Short mmCIF file of C-alpha atoms in Angstrom, two decimals:
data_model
loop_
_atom_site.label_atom_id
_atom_site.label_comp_id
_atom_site.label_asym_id
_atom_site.label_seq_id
_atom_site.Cartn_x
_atom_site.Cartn_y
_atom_site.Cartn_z
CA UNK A 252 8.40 -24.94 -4.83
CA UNK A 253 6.60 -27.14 -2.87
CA UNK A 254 4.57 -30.74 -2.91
CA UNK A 255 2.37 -32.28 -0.58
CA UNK A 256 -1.44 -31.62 0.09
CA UNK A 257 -2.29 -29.12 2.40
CA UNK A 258 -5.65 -28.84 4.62
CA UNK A 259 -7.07 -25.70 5.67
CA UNK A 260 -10.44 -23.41 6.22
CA UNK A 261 -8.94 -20.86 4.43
CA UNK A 262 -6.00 -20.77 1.77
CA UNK A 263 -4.40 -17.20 1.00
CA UNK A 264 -2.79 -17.10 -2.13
CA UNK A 265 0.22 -13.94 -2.09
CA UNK A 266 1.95 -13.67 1.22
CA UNK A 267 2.35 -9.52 1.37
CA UNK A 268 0.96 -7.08 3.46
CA UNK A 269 -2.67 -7.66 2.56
CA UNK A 270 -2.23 -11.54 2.19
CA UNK A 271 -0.91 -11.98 6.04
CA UNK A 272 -3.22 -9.25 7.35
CA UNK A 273 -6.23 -11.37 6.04
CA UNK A 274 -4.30 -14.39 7.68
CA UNK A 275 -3.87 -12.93 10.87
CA UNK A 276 -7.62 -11.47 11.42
CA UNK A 277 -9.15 -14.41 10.23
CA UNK A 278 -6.89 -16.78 12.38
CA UNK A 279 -8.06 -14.33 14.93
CA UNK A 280 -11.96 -15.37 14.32
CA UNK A 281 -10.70 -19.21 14.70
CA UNK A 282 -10.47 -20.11 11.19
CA UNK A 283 -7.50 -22.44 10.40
CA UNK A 284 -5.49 -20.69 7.55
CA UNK A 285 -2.80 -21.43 5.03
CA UNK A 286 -0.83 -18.65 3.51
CA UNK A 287 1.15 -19.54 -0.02
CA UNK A 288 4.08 -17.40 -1.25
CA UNK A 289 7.43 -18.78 -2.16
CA UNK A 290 9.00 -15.48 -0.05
CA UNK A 291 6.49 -13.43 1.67
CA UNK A 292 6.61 -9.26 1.32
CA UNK A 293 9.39 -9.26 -1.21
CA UNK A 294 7.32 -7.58 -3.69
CA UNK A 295 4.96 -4.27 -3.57
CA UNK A 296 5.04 -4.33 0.17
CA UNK A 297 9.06 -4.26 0.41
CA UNK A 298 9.29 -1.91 -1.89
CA UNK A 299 6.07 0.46 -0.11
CA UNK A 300 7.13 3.97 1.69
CA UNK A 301 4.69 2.99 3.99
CA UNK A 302 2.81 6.35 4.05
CA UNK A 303 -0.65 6.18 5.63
CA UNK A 304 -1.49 9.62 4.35
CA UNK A 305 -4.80 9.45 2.62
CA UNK A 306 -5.33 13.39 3.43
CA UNK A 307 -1.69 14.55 1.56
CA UNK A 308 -3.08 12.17 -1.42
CA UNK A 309 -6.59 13.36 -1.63
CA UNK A 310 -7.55 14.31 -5.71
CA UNK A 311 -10.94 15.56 -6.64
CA UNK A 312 -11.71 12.50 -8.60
CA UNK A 313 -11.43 9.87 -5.67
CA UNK A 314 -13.31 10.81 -3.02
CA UNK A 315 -14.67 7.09 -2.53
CA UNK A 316 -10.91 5.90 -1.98
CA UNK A 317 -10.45 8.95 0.21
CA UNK A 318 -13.15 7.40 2.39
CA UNK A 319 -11.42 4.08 2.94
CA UNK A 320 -8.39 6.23 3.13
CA UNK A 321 -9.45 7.91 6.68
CA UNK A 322 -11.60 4.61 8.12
CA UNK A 323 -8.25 2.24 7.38
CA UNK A 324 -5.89 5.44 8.99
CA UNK A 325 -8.37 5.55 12.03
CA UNK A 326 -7.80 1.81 12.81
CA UNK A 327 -4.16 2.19 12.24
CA UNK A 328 -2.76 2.80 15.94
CA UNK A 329 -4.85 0.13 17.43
CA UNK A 330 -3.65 -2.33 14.43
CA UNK A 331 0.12 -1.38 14.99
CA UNK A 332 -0.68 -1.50 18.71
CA UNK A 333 -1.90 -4.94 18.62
CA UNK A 334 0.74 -6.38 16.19
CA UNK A 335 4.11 -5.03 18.32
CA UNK A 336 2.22 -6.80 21.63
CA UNK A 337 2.22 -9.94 19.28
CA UNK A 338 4.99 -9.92 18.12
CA UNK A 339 7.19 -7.96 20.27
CA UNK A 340 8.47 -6.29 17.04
CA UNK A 341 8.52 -2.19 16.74
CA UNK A 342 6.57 -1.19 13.62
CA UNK A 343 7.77 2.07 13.83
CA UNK A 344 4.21 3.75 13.42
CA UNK A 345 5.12 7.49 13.30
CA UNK A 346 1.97 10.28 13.21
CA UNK A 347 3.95 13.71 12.86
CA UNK A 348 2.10 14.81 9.36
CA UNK A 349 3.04 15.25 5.69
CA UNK A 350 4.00 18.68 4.72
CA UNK A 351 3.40 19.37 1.34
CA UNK A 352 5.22 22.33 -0.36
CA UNK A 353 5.35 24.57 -3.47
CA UNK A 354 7.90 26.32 -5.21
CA UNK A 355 6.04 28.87 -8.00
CA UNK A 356 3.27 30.54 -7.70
CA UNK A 357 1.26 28.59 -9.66
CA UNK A 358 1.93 25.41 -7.32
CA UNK A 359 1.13 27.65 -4.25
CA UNK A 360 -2.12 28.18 -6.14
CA UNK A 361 -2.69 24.74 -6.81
CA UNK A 362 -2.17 23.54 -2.84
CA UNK A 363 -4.46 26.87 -2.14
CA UNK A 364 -6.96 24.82 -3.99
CA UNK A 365 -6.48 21.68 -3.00
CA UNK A 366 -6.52 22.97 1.06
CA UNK A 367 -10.09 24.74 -0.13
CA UNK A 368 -11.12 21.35 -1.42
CA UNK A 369 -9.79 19.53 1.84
CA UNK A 370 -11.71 22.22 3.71
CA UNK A 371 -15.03 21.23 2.38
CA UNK A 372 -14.56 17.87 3.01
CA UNK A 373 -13.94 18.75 6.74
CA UNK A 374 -10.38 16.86 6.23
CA UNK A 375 -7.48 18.80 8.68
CA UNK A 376 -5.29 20.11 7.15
CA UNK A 377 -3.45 24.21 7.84
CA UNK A 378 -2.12 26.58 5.47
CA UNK A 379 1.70 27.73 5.75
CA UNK A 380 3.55 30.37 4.27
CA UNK A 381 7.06 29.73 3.30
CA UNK A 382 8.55 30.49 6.11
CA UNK A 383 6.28 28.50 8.48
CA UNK A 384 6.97 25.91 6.32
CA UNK A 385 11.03 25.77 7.00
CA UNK A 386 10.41 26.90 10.40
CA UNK A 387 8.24 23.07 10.67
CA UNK A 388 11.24 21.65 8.89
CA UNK A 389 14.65 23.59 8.65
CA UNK A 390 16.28 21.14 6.12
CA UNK A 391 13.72 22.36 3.30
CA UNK A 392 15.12 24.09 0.43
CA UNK A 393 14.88 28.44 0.80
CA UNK A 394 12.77 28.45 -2.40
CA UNK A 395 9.80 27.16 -0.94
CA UNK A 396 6.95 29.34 -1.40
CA UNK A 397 4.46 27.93 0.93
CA UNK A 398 2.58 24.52 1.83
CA UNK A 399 -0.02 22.78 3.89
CA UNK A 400 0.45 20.58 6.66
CA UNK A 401 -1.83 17.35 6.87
CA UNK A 402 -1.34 17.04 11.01
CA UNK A 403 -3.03 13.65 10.72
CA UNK A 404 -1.08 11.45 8.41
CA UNK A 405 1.05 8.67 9.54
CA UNK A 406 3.57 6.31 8.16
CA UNK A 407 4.77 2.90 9.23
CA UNK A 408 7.93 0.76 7.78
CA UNK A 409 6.06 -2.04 5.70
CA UNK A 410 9.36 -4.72 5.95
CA UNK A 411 8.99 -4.18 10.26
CA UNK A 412 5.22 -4.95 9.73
CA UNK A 413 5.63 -7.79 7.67
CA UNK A 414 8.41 -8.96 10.11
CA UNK A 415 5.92 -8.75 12.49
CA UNK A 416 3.10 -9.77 10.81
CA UNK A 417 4.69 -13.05 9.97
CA UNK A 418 5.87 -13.82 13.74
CA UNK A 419 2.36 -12.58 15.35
CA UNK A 420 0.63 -14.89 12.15
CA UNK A 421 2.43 -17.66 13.30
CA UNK A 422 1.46 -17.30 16.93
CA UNK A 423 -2.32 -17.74 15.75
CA UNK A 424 -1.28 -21.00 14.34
CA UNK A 425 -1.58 -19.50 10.55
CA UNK A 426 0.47 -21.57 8.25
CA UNK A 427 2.63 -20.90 5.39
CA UNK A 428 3.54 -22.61 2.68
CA UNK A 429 6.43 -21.43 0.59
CA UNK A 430 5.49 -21.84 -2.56
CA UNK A 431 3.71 -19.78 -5.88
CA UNK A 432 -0.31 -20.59 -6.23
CA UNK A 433 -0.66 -21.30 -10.19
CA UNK A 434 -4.40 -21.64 -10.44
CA UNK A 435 -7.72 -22.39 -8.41
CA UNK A 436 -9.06 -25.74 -8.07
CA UNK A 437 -13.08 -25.84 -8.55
CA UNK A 438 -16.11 -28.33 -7.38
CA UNK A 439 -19.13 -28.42 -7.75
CA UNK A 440 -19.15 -24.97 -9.14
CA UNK A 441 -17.20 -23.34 -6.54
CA UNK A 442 -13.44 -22.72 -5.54
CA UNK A 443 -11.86 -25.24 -3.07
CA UNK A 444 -8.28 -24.90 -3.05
CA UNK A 445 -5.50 -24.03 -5.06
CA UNK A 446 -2.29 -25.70 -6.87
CA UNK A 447 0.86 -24.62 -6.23
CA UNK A 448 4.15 -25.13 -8.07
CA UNK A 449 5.98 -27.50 -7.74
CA UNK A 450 2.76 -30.22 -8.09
CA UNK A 451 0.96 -29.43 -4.02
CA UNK A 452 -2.31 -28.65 -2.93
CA UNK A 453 -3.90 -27.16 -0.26
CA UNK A 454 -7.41 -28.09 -0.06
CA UNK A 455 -9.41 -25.33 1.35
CA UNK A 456 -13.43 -23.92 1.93
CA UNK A 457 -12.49 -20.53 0.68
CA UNK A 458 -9.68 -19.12 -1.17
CA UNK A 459 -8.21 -15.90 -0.95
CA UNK A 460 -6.44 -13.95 -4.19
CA UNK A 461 -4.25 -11.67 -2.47
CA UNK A 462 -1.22 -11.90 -4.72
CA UNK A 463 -0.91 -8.22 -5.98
CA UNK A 464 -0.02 -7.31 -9.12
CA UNK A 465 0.20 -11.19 -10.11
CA UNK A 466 -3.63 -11.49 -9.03
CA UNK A 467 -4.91 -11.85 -12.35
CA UNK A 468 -2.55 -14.80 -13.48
CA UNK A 469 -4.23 -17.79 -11.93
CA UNK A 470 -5.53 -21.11 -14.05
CA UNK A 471 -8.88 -22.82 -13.61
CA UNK A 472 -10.98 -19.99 -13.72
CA UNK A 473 -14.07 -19.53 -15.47
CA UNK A 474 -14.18 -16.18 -17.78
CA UNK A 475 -14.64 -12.76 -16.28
CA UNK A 476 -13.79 -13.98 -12.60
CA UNK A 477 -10.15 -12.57 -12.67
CA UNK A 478 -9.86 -9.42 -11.42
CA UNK A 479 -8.38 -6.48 -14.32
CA UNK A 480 -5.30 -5.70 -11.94
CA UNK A 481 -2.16 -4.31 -14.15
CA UNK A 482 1.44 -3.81 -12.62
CA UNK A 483 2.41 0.01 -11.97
CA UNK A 484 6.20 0.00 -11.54
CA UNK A 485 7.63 2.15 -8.68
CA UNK A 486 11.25 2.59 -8.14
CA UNK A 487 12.73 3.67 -4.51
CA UNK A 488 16.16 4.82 -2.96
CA UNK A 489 16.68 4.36 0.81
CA UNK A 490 19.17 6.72 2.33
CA UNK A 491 20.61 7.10 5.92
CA UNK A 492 21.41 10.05 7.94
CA UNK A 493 20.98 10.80 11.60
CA UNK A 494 17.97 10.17 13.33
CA UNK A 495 15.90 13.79 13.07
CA UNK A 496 16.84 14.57 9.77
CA UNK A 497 13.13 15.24 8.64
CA UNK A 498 10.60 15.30 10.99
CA UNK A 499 7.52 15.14 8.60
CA UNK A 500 6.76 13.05 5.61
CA UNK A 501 7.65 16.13 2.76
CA UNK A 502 5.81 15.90 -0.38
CA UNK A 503 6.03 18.12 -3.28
CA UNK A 504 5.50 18.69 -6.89
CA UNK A 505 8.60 18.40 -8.90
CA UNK A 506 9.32 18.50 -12.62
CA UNK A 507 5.84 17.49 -13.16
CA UNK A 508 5.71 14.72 -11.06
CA UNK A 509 5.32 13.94 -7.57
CA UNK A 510 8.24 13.46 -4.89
CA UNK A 511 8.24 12.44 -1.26
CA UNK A 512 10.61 11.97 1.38
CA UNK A 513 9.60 9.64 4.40
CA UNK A 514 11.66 9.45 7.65
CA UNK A 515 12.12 6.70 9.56
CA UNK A 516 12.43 6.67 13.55
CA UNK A 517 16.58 5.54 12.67
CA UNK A 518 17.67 7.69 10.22
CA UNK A 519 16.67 6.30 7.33
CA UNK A 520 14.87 8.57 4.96
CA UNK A 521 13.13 6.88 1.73
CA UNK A 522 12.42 8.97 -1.60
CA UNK A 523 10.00 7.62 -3.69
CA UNK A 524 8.19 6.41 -5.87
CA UNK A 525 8.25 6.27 -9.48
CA UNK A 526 4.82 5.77 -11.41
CA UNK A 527 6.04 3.81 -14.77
CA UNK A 528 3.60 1.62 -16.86
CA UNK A 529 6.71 -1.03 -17.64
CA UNK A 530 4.73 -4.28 -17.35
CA UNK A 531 6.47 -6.87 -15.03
CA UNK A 532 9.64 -5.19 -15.56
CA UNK A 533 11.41 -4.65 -11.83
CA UNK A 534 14.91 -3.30 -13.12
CA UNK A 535 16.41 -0.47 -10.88
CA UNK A 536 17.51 1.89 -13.22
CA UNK A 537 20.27 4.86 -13.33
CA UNK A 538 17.68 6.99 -14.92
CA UNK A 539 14.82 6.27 -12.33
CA UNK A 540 17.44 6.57 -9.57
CA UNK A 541 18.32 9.87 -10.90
CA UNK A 542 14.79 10.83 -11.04
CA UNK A 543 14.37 10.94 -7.64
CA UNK A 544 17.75 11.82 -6.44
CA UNK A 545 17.03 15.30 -8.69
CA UNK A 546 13.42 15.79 -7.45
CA UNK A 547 14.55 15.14 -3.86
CA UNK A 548 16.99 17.73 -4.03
CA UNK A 549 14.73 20.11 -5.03
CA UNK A 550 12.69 19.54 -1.53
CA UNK A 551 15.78 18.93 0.42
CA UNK A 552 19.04 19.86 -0.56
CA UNK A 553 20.78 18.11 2.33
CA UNK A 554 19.71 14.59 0.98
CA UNK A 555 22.80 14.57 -0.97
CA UNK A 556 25.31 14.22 1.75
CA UNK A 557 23.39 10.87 2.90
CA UNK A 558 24.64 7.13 2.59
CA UNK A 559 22.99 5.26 -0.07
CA UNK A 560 21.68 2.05 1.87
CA UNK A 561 19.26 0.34 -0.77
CA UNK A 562 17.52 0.53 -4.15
CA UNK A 563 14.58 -1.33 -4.77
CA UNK A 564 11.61 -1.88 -7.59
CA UNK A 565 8.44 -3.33 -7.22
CA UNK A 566 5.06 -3.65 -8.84
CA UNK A 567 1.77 -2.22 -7.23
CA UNK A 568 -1.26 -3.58 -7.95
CA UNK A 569 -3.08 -1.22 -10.36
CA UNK A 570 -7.22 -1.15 -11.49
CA UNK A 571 -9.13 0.94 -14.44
CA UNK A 572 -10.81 2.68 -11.45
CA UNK A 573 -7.41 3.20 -9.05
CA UNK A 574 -9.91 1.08 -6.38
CA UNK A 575 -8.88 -2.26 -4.47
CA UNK A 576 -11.21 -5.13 -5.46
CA UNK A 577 -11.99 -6.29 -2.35
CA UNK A 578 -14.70 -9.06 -1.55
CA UNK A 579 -16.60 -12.65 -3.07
CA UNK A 580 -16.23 -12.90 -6.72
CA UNK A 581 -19.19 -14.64 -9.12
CA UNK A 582 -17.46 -17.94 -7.85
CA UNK A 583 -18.74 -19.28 -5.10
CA UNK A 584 -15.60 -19.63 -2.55
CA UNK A 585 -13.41 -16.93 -3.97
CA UNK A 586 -12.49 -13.74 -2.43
CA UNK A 587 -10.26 -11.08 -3.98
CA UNK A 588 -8.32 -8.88 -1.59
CA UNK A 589 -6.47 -7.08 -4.25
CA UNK A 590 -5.55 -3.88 -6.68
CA UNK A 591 -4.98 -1.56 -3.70
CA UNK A 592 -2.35 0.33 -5.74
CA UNK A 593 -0.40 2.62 -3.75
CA UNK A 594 -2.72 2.48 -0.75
CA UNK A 595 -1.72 -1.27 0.40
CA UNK A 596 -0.13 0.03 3.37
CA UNK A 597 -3.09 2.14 4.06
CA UNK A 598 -5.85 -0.09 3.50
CA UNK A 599 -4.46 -2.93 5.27
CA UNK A 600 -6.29 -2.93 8.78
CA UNK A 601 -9.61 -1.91 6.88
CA UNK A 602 -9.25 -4.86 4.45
CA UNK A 603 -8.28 -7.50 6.50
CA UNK A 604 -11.34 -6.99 9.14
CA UNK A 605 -13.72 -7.00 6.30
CA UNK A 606 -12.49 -10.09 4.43
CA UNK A 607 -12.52 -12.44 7.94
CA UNK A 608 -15.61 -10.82 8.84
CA UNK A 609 -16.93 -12.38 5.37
CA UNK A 610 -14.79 -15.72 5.71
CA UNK A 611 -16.81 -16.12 8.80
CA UNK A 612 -19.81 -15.71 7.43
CA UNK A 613 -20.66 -12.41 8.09
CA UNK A 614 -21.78 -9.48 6.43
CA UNK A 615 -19.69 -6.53 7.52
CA UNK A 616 -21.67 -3.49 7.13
CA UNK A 617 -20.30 0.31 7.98
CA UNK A 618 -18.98 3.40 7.21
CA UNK A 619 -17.87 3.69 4.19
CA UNK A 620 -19.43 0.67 2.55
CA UNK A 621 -16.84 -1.68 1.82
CA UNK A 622 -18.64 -4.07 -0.10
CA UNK A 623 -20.27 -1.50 -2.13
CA UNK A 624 -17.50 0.70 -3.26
CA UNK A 625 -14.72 -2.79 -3.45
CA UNK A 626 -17.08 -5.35 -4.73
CA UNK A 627 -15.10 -7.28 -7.78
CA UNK A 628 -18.42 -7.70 -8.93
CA UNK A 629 -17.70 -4.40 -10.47
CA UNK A 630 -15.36 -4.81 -13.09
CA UNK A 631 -17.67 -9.05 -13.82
CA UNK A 632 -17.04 -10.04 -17.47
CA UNK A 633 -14.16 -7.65 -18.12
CA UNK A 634 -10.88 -9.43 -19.48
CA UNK A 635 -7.91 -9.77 -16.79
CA UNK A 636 -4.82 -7.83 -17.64
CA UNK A 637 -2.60 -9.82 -19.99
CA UNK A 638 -0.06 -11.65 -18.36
CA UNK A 639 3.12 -13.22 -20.14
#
């Protein structure tokens, strides 16, 4: 908790990935900024994979978020570039591919049809048999039927870029203050500040809702402004094995339900991720651990002679459409910067240059349209998830 008043340009309430990127590029166009969290990145972020794979993720039904998929992956080297020379941190941004496999021959069918839809939307991606398949990655399991290798997907580890993020934030002057925002202070019609718990302020020209799956649980708001964000557990185990274990992110349909496997540049390998509709609930549990421990096997038998180094739950930030809300609300001085869902990661470079470039007063314009697919003025009037 904290106390005290607090002066700044801009005010950013949630402190994870998409909080400090917004902190960071708007420090960057010489705004002074404050950043409230009582522990920054200790929720979806720390829990995130870290996969920047919007090709291996592609559905039929979300070709818009696809879009802001492959614009936010484009900026991604020169983002992780620019953060390590900040900070002087590795971010261990890795761009070897996902390789997604099938087992029957109805799931070879179904990744024929996905690669057919991929192919008509001029994404790259290259068919495999089974064999090319283990010959790309020898720990696979010999029942693998066949797969298709997205050569352009990448993955980062979110708790190095949040390390980093906070030390190359800091450098730009960007302050923090460690405490929880509990609602938006308002005059003259328009947002100008936050409280925060523990009885401080920060007084501030704009304010900046990036708090995740807790975005729609602030005071002092009039009706409708909140954005409809709901909490989408994810569970994930982090094991360790020698560096070269997997040499590809490896996806695959299991049981129903999707499994991946993400290697690290150490050793680490991390299974994920759980969907569960749970509410705030972020117990790790022996059935959710099993879960993927089971589905991982299936992919990669070897996974079971690893060390178990971590277990972790967090909540992603979920909306009716499965689109971030990103942009000015109906309140004048309020931005949202929110419901990215499993794409925070992702999204991150693509968000954070269009919310400064509207915190300093421009109108960022481009391909794809931010502000017309994101706009929170979407989802105006509709009631804000129900928080306890």
């Amino acid at each position: 908790m904290a106390s005290g008043t607090y002066r700044a340009d801009v005010c950013v309430a949630g402190g994870g990935l998409i909080g400090l990127s917004v902190a960071w590029r708007a420090a960057a166009l010489g705004l002074s900024v404050v950043v409230a969290d009582p522990s920054p990145g200790s929720g979806a972020t720390h829990a995130a994979a870290g996969m920047l794979a919007p090709v291996s993720e592609v559905t039929y039904t979300e070709e818009p978020l696809l879009r802001l998929g492959m614009a936010s992956l484009a900026r991604w080297p020169a983002f992780a570039a620019e953060l390590s020379a900040e900070s002087g941190m590795d971010v261990d941004h890795r761009s070897d591919g996902t390789l997604a496999v099938a087992f029957g021959a109805d799931d070879v069918t179904a990744l024929g049809e996905l690669a057919d839809f991929m192919d008509k939307l001029r994404l790259p991606v290259e068919r495999l048999t089974g064999r090319e398949c283990r010959r790309a990655e020898p720990m696979l399991a010999p029942s693998v039927r066949g797969g298709i290798l997205a050569a352009g997907d990448a993955w980062v580890d979110p708790r190095r870029v949040v390390a980093a993020r906070l030390a190359a934030a800091g450098g730009r002057g960007v302050s923090r203050v460690p405490a929880r925002v509990t609602g938006v202070t308002t005059e003259g019609g328009a947002a100008r500040g936050v409280r925060l718990e523990g009885g401080g302020t920060v007084h501030a020209d704009h304010v900046v809702l990036a708090a995740g799956a807790w975005s729609g649980a602030l005071e002092g708001l009039p009706p409708g402004v909140l954005p409809p964000v709901r909490p989408v557990k994810g569970q994930i185990m982090r094991l360790r094995g020698a560096p070269g274990f997997l040499g590809h992110c490896v996806r695959g349909v299991v049981h129903g339900s999707s499994a991946y496997l993400v290697p690290r540049g150490d050793g680490e390998v991390v299974l994920g991720a759980s969907q569960e509709e749970m509410g705030f609930d972020t117990r790790v549990t022996a059935g959710g651990l099993y879960e993927l421990l089971r589905d991982a096997r299936e992919l990669v038998p070897g996974i079971t002679e690893l060390e178990v180094v971590d277990t972790f739950a967090g909540l992603r930030p979920g909306t009716p459409d499965n689109l971030p809300v990103i942009g000015p609300t109906s309140l004048p001085g309020l931005m949202l910067a929110t419901g990215h869902h499993r794409g925070g990661v992702l999204l991150a470079p693509l968000t954070a240059e269009h919310v400064a470039g509207e915190l300093a007063g421009g109108r960022p314009e481009g391909d794809p349209p931010v502000a017309a697919i994101c706009s929170p003025m979407r989802f105006a009037g509709r009631a804000a998830h129900p928080y306890p």
